[in-house]
mmCIF file of C-alpha atoms and ligand atoms in Angstrom:
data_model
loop_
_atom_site.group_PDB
_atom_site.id
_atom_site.type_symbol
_atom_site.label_atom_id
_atom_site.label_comp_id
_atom_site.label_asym_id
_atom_site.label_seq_id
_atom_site.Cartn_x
_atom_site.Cartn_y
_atom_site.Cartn_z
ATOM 1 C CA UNK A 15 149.107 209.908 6.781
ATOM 2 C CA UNK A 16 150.770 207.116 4.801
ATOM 3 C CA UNK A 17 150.953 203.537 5.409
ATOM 4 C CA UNK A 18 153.510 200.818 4.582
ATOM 5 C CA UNK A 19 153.918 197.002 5.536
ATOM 6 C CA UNK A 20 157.742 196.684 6.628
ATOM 7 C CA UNK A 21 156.481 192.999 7.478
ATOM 8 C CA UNK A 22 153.112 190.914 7.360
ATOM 9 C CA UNK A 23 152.272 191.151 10.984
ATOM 10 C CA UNK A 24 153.507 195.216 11.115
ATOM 11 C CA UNK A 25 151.856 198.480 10.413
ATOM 12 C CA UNK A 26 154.184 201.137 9.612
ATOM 13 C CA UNK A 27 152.353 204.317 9.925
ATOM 14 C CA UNK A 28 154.248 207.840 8.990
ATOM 15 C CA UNK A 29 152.149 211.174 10.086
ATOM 16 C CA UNK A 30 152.643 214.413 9.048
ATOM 17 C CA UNK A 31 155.646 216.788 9.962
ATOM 18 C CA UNK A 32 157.658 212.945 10.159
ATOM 19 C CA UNK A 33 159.595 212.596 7.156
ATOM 20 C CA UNK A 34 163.187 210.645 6.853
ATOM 21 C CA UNK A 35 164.309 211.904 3.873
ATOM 22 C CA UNK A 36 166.982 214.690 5.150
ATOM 23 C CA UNK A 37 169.830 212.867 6.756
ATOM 24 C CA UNK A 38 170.442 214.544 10.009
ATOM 25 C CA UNK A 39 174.444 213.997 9.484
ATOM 26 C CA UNK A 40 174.446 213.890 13.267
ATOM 27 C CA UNK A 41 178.069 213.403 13.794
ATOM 28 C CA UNK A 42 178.803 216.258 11.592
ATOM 29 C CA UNK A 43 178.182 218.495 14.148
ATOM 30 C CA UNK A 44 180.933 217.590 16.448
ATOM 31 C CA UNK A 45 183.150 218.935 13.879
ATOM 32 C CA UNK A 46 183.868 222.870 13.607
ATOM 33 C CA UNK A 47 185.455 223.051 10.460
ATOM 34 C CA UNK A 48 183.322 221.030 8.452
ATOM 35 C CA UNK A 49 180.504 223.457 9.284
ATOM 36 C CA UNK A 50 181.988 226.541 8.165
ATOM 37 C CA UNK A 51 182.930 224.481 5.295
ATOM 38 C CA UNK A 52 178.927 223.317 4.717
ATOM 39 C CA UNK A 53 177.878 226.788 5.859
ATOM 40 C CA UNK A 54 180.065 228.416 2.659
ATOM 41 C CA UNK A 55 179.211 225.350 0.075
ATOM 42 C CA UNK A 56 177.258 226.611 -3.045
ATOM 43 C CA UNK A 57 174.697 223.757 -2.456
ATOM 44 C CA UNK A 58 173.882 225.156 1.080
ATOM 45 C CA UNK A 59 170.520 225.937 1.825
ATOM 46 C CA UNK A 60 168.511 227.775 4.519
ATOM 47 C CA UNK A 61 165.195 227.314 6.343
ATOM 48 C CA UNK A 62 164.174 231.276 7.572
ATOM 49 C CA UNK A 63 162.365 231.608 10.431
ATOM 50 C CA UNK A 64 160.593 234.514 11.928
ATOM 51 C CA UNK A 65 158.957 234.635 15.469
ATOM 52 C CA UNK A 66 158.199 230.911 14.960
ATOM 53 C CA UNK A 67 156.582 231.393 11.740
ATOM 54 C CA UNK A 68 157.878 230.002 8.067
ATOM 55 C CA UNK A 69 158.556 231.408 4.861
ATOM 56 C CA UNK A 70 156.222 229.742 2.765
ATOM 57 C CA UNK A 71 155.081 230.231 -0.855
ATOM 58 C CA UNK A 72 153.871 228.811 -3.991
ATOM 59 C CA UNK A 73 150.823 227.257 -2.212
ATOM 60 C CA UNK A 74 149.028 227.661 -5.199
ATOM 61 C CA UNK A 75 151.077 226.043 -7.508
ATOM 62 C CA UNK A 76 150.472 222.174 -7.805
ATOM 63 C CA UNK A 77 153.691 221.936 -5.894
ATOM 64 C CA UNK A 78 154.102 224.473 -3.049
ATOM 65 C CA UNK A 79 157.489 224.799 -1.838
ATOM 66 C CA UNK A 80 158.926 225.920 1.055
ATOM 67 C CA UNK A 81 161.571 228.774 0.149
ATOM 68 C CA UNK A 82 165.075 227.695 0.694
ATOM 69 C CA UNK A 83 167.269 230.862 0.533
ATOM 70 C CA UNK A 84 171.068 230.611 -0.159
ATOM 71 C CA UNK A 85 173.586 231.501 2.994
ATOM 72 C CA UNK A 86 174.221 235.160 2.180
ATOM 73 C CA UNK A 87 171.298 236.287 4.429
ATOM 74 C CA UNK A 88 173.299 234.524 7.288
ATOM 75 C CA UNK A 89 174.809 238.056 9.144
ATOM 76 C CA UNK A 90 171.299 239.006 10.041
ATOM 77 C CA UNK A 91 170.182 236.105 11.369
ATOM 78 C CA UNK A 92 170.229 235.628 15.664
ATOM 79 C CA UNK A 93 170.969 232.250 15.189
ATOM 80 C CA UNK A 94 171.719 229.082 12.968
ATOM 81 C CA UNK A 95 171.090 225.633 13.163
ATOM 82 C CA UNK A 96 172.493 222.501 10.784
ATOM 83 C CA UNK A 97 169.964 220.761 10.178
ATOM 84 C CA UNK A 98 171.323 218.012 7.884
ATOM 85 C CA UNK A 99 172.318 217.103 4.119
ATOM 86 C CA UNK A 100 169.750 216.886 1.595
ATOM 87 C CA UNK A 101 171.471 214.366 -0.745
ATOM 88 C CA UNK A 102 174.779 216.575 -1.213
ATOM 89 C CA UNK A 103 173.388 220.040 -0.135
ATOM 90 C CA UNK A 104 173.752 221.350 3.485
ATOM 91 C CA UNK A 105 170.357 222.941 5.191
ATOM 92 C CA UNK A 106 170.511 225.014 7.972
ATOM 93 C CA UNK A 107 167.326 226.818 10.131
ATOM 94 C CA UNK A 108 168.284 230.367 9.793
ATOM 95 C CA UNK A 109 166.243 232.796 12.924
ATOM 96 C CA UNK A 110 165.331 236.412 11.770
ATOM 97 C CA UNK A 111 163.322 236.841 14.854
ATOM 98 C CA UNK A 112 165.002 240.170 16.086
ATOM 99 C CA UNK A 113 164.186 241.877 12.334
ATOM 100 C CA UNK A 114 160.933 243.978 12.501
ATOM 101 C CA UNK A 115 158.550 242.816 10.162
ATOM 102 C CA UNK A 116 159.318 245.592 7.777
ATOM 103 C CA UNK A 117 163.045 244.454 8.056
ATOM 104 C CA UNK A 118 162.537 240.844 7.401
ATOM 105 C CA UNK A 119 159.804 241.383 4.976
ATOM 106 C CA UNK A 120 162.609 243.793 3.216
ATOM 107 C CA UNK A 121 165.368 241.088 3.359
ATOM 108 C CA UNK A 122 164.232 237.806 3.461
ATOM 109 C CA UNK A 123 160.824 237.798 1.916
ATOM 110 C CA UNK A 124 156.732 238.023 2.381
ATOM 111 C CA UNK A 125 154.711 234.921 3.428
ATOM 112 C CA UNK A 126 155.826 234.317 7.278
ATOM 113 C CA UNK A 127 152.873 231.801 8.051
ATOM 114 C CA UNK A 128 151.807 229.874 11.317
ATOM 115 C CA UNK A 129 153.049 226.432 9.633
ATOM 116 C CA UNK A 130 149.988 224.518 11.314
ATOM 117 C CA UNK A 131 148.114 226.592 8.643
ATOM 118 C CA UNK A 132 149.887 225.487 5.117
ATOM 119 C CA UNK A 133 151.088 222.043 6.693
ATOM 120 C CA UNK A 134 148.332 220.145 5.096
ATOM 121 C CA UNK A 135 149.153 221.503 1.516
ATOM 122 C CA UNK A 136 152.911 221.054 1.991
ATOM 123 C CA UNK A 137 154.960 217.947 0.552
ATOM 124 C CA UNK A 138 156.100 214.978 3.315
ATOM 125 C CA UNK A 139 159.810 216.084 3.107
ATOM 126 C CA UNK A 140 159.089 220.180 3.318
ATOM 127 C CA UNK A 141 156.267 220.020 6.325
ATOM 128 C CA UNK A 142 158.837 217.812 8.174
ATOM 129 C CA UNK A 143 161.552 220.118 7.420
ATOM 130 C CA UNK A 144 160.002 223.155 8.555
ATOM 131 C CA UNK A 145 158.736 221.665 11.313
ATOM 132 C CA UNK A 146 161.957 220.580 12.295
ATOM 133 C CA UNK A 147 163.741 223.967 11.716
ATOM 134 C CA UNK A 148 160.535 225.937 13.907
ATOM 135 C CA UNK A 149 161.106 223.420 16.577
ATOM 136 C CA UNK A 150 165.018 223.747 16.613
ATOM 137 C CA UNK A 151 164.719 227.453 16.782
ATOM 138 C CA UNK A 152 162.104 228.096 19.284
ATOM 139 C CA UNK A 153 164.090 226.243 21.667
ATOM 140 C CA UNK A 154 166.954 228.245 20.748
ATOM 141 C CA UNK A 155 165.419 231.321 21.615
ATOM 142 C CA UNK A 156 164.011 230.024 25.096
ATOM 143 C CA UNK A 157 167.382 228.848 26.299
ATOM 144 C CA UNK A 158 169.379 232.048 26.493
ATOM 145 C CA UNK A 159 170.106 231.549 29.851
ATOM 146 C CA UNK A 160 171.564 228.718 32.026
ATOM 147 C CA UNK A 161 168.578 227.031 33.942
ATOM 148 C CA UNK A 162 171.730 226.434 36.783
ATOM 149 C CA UNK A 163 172.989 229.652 36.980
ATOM 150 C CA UNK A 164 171.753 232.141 35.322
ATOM 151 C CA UNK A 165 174.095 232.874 33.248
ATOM 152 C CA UNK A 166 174.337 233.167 29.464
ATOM 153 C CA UNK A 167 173.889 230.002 27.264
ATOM 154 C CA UNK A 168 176.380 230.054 23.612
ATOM 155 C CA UNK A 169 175.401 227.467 21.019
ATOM 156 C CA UNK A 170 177.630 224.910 19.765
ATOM 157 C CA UNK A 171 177.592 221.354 17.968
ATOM 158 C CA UNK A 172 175.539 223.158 14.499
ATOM 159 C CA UNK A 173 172.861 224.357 17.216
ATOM 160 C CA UNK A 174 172.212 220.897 19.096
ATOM 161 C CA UNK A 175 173.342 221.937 22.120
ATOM 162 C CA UNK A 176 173.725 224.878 24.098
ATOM 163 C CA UNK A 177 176.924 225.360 26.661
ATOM 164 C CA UNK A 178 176.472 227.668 30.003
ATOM 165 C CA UNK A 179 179.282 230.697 29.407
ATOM 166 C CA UNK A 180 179.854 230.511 33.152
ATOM 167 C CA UNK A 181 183.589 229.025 33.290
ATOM 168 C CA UNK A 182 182.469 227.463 36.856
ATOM 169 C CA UNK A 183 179.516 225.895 35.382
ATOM 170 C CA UNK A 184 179.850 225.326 31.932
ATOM 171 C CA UNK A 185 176.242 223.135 31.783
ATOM 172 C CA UNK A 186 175.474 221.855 28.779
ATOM 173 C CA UNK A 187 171.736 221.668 27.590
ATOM 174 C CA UNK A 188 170.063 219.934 24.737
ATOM 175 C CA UNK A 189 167.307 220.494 22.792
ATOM 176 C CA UNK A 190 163.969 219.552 24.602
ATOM 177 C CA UNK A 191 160.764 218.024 23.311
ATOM 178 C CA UNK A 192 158.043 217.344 25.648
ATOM 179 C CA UNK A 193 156.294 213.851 25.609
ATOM 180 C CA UNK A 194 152.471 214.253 25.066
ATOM 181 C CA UNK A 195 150.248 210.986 25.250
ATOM 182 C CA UNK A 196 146.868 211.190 22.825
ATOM 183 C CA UNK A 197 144.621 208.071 22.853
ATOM 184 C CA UNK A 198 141.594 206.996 21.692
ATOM 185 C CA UNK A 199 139.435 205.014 24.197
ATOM 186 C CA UNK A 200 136.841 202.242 23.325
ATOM 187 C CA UNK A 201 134.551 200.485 26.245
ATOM 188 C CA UNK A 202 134.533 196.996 27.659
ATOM 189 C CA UNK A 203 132.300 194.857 25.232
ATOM 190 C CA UNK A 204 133.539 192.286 23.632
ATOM 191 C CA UNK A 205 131.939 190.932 20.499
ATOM 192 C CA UNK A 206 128.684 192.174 19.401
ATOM 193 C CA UNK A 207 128.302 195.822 21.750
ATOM 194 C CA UNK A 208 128.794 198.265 18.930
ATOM 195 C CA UNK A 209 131.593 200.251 18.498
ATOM 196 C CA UNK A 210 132.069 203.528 20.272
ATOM 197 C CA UNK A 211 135.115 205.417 21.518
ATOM 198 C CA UNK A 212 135.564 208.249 23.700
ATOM 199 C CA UNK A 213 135.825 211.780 22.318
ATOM 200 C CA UNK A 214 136.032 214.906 24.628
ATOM 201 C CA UNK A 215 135.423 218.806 24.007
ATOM 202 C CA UNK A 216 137.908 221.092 25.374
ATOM 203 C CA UNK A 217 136.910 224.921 25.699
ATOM 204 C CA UNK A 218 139.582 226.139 23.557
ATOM 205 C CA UNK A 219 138.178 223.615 20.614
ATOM 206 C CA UNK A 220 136.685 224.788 17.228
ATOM 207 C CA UNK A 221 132.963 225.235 17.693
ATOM 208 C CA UNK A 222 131.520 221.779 17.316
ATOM 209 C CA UNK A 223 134.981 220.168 17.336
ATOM 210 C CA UNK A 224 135.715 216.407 19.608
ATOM 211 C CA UNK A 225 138.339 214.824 20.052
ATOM 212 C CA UNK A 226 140.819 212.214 21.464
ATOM 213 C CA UNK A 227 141.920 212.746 24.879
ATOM 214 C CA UNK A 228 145.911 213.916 25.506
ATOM 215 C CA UNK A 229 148.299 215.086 28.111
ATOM 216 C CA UNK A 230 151.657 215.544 29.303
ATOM 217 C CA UNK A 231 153.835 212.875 30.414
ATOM 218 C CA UNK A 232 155.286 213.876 34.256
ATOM 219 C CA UNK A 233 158.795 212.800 35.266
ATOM 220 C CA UNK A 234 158.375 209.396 37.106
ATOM 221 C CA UNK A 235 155.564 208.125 34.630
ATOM 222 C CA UNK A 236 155.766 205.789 31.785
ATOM 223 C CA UNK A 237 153.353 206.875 28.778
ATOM 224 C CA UNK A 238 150.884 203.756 29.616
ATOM 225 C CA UNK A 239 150.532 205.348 33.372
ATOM 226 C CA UNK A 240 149.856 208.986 31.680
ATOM 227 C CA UNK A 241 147.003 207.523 29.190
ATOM 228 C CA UNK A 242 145.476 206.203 32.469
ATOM 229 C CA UNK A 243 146.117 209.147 34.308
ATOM 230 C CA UNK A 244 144.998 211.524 31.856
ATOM 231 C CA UNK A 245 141.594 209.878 30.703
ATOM 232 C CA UNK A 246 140.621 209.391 34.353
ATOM 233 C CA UNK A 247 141.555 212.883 35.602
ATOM 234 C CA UNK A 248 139.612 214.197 32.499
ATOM 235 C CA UNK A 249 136.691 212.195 32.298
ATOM 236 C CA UNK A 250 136.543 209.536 34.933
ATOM 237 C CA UNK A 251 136.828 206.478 32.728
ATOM 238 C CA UNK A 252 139.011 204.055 34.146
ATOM 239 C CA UNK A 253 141.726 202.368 31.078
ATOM 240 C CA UNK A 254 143.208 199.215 31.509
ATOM 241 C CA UNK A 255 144.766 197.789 28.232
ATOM 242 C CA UNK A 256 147.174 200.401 26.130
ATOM 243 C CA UNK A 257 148.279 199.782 22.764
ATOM 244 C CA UNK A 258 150.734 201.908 20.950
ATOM 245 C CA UNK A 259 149.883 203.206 17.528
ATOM 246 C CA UNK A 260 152.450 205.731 16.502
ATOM 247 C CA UNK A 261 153.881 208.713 16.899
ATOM 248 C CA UNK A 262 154.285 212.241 15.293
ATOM 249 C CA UNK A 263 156.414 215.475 15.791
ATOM 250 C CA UNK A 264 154.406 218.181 16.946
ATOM 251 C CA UNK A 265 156.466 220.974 17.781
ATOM 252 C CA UNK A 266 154.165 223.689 18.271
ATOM 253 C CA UNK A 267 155.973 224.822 20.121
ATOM 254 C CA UNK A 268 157.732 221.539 21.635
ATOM 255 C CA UNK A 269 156.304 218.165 21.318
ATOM 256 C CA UNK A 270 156.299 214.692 20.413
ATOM 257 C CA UNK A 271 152.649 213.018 20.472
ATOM 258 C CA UNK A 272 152.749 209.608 21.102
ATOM 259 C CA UNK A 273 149.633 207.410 19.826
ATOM 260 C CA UNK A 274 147.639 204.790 21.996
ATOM 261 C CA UNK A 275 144.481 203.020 21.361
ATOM 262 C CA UNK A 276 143.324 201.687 24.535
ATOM 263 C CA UNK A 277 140.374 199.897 26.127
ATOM 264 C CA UNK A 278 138.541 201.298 29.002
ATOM 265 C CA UNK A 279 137.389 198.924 32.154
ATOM 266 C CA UNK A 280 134.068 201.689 33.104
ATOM 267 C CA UNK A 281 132.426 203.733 31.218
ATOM 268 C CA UNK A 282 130.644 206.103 33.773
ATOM 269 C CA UNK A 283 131.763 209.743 32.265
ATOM 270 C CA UNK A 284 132.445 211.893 35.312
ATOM 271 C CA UNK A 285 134.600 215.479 34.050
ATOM 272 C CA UNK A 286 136.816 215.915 36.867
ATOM 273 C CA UNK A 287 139.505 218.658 35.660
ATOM 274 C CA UNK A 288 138.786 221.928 33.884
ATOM 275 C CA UNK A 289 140.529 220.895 31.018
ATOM 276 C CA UNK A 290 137.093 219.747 29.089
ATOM 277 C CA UNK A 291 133.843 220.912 28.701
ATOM 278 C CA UNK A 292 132.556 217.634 27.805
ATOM 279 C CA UNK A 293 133.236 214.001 27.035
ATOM 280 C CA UNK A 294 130.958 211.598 25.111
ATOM 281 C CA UNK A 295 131.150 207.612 23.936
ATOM 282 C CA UNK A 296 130.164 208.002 20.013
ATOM 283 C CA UNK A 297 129.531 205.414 17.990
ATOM 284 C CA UNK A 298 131.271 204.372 14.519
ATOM 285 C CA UNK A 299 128.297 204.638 13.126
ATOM 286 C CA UNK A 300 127.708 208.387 14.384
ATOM 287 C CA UNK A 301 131.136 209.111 13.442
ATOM 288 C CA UNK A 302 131.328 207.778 9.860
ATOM 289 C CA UNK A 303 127.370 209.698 9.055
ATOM 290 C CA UNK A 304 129.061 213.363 10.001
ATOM 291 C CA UNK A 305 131.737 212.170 8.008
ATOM 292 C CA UNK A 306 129.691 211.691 5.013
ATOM 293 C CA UNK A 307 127.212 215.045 5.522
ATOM 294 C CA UNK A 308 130.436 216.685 6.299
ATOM 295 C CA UNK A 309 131.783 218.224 9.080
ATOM 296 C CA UNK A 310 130.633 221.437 10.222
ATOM 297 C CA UNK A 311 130.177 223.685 13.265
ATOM 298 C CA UNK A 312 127.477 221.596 14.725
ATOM 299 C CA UNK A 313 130.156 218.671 15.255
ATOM 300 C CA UNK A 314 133.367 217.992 13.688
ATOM 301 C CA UNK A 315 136.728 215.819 13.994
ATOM 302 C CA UNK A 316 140.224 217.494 14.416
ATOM 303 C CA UNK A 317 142.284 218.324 11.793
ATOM 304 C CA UNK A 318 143.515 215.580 9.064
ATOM 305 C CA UNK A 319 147.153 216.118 9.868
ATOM 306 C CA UNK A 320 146.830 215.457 13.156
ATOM 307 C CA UNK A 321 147.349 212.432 15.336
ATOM 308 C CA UNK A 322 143.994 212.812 16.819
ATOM 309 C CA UNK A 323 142.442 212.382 13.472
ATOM 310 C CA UNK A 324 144.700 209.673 12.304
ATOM 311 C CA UNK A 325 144.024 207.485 15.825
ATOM 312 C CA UNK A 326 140.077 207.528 14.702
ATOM 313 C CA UNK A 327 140.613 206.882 10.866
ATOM 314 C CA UNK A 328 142.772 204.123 12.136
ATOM 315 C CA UNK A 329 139.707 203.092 14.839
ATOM 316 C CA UNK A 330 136.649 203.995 12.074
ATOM 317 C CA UNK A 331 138.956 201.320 9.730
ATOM 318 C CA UNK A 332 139.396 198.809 12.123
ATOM 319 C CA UNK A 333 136.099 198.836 13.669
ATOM 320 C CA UNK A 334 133.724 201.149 11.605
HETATM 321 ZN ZN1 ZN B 428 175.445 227.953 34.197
#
């Protein structure tokens, strides 16, 4: 997480996996020739990707770098994607999905890893890069077919958009993220209550692990409904104020998280849903002492790249 001040009165906060260095080139990819021309230039780059994992080494040097491969291991791969120019060099997301692991281990190299795993210990730029590549991929590979017809789907654009082959229905489709709201709840009070804000358990959690409520966005809603939606149908709490924080990329496989800190008008804790095990106010202070024992199995806070962890810093800082 970094912070800057664009302006006295603003926050600027920049998570993980959100990086602005590469420039996306978007308009680049309406044009055909320029492509083949970027895909042949001896600056070009490439991001592998194998069954949505990343090529990743180095990570113990003081620098770990994601491996950018030149373009001659381009005829093997199912698909490619421009992703954008770094300064003057051209990087694509290359997908060796359909290579066995022998064969891609062979060609392309060892150290496929679940990115969520070597995010934390990767630079701004290359975490949001590979992120960006996994995300542009996976979609690739779910999109095969026209959701219309049935038919198959050809990429086009530098791998932003996929056209139906059907001459009758030609639909085009885009790459899809799916809106997620996350928010951290704090009670009714007012000056003097102590600060607490609500944290909930979900089965599939680390032992001992809490965190900030989240959900899916459903056509018709705007994010302030969801966070109201969501915390009630999870816990019973009732939200009234919403406040947006930020947002971060989280395509695991396909999502963008967006950040609220809101203020609850009940506090009765009733778990309505399967989707947690339990639900708890905690208090700063309870938060900030297993901070400082450290975190363990017997309770612990989600993981420092994510947007869960960043909404209680941001709380513990304002409040703690
Ligand atoms: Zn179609």
């Amino acid at each position: 997480m970094s912070k800057t001040s664009s302006q006295s009165v603003f926050k600027v906060y920049r998570l993980k996996y959100d990086d602005p260095s590469l420039d996306r080139a978007g308009p680049k990819r309406d044009d055909p020739d320029w492509l083949d021309r970027a895909l042949a230039h001896e600056h070009a780059r490439s991001i592998p990707v194998w069954r949505n994992q990343n090529l990743v080494d180095g990570l113990n040097s003081s620098s770990p770098a994601a491996i950018v491969r030149g373009v001659e291991l381009h005829d093997h791969a199912a698909e490619i994607v421009f992703l954008g120019m770094d300064n003057d060099a051209p990087v694509f997301a290359a997908d060796y999905s359909e290579l066995d692991e022998h064969e891609v281990t062979d060609l392309v190299g060892h150290g496929f890893t679940d990115l969520r795993k070597v995010g934390p210990l990767l630079s701004e730029a290359e975490a949001a890069l590979l992120a960006y590549a996994r995300g542009m991929l996976f979609w690739h590979r779910n999109h095969r077919y026209c959701g219309r017809c049935g038919s198959t789907t050809k990429s086009q654009k530098g791998g932003h958009l996929r056209a139906c082959t059907n001459p009758d229905c030609r639909r085009p489709s885009f790459p899809r993220t799916d809106p997620a709201v996350i928010v951290l709840v704090d009670p009714p009070g007012g000056a003097g209550a102590p600060p607490r804000c609500l944290l909930g358990r979900s089965p599939h959690f680390l032992p001992g692990m809490y965190s900030t409520l989240a959900g899916f966005v459903e056509p018709g809603e705007s994010m302030e409904q969801t966070v109201r939606r969501e915390v009630f149908e999870e816990s019973g709490v009732e939200v009234g104020e919403v406040r947006y924080l930020a947002s971060q990329p989280w395509p695991f496989p396909s999502s963008l998280m967006i950040g609220f800190h809101a203020t609850a008008i009940s506090t009765d804790i009733r778990l309505h849903d399967d989707e947690l095990e339990d639900a708890r106010w905690f208090s700063a202070d309870e938060l900030l002492a297993a901070k400082a024992r450290g975190e363990d199995e017997t309770f612990c806070l989600p993981r420092k790249d994510s947007i869960a962890r960043f909404l209680i810093e941001v709380w513990l800082e304002e409040r703690g």
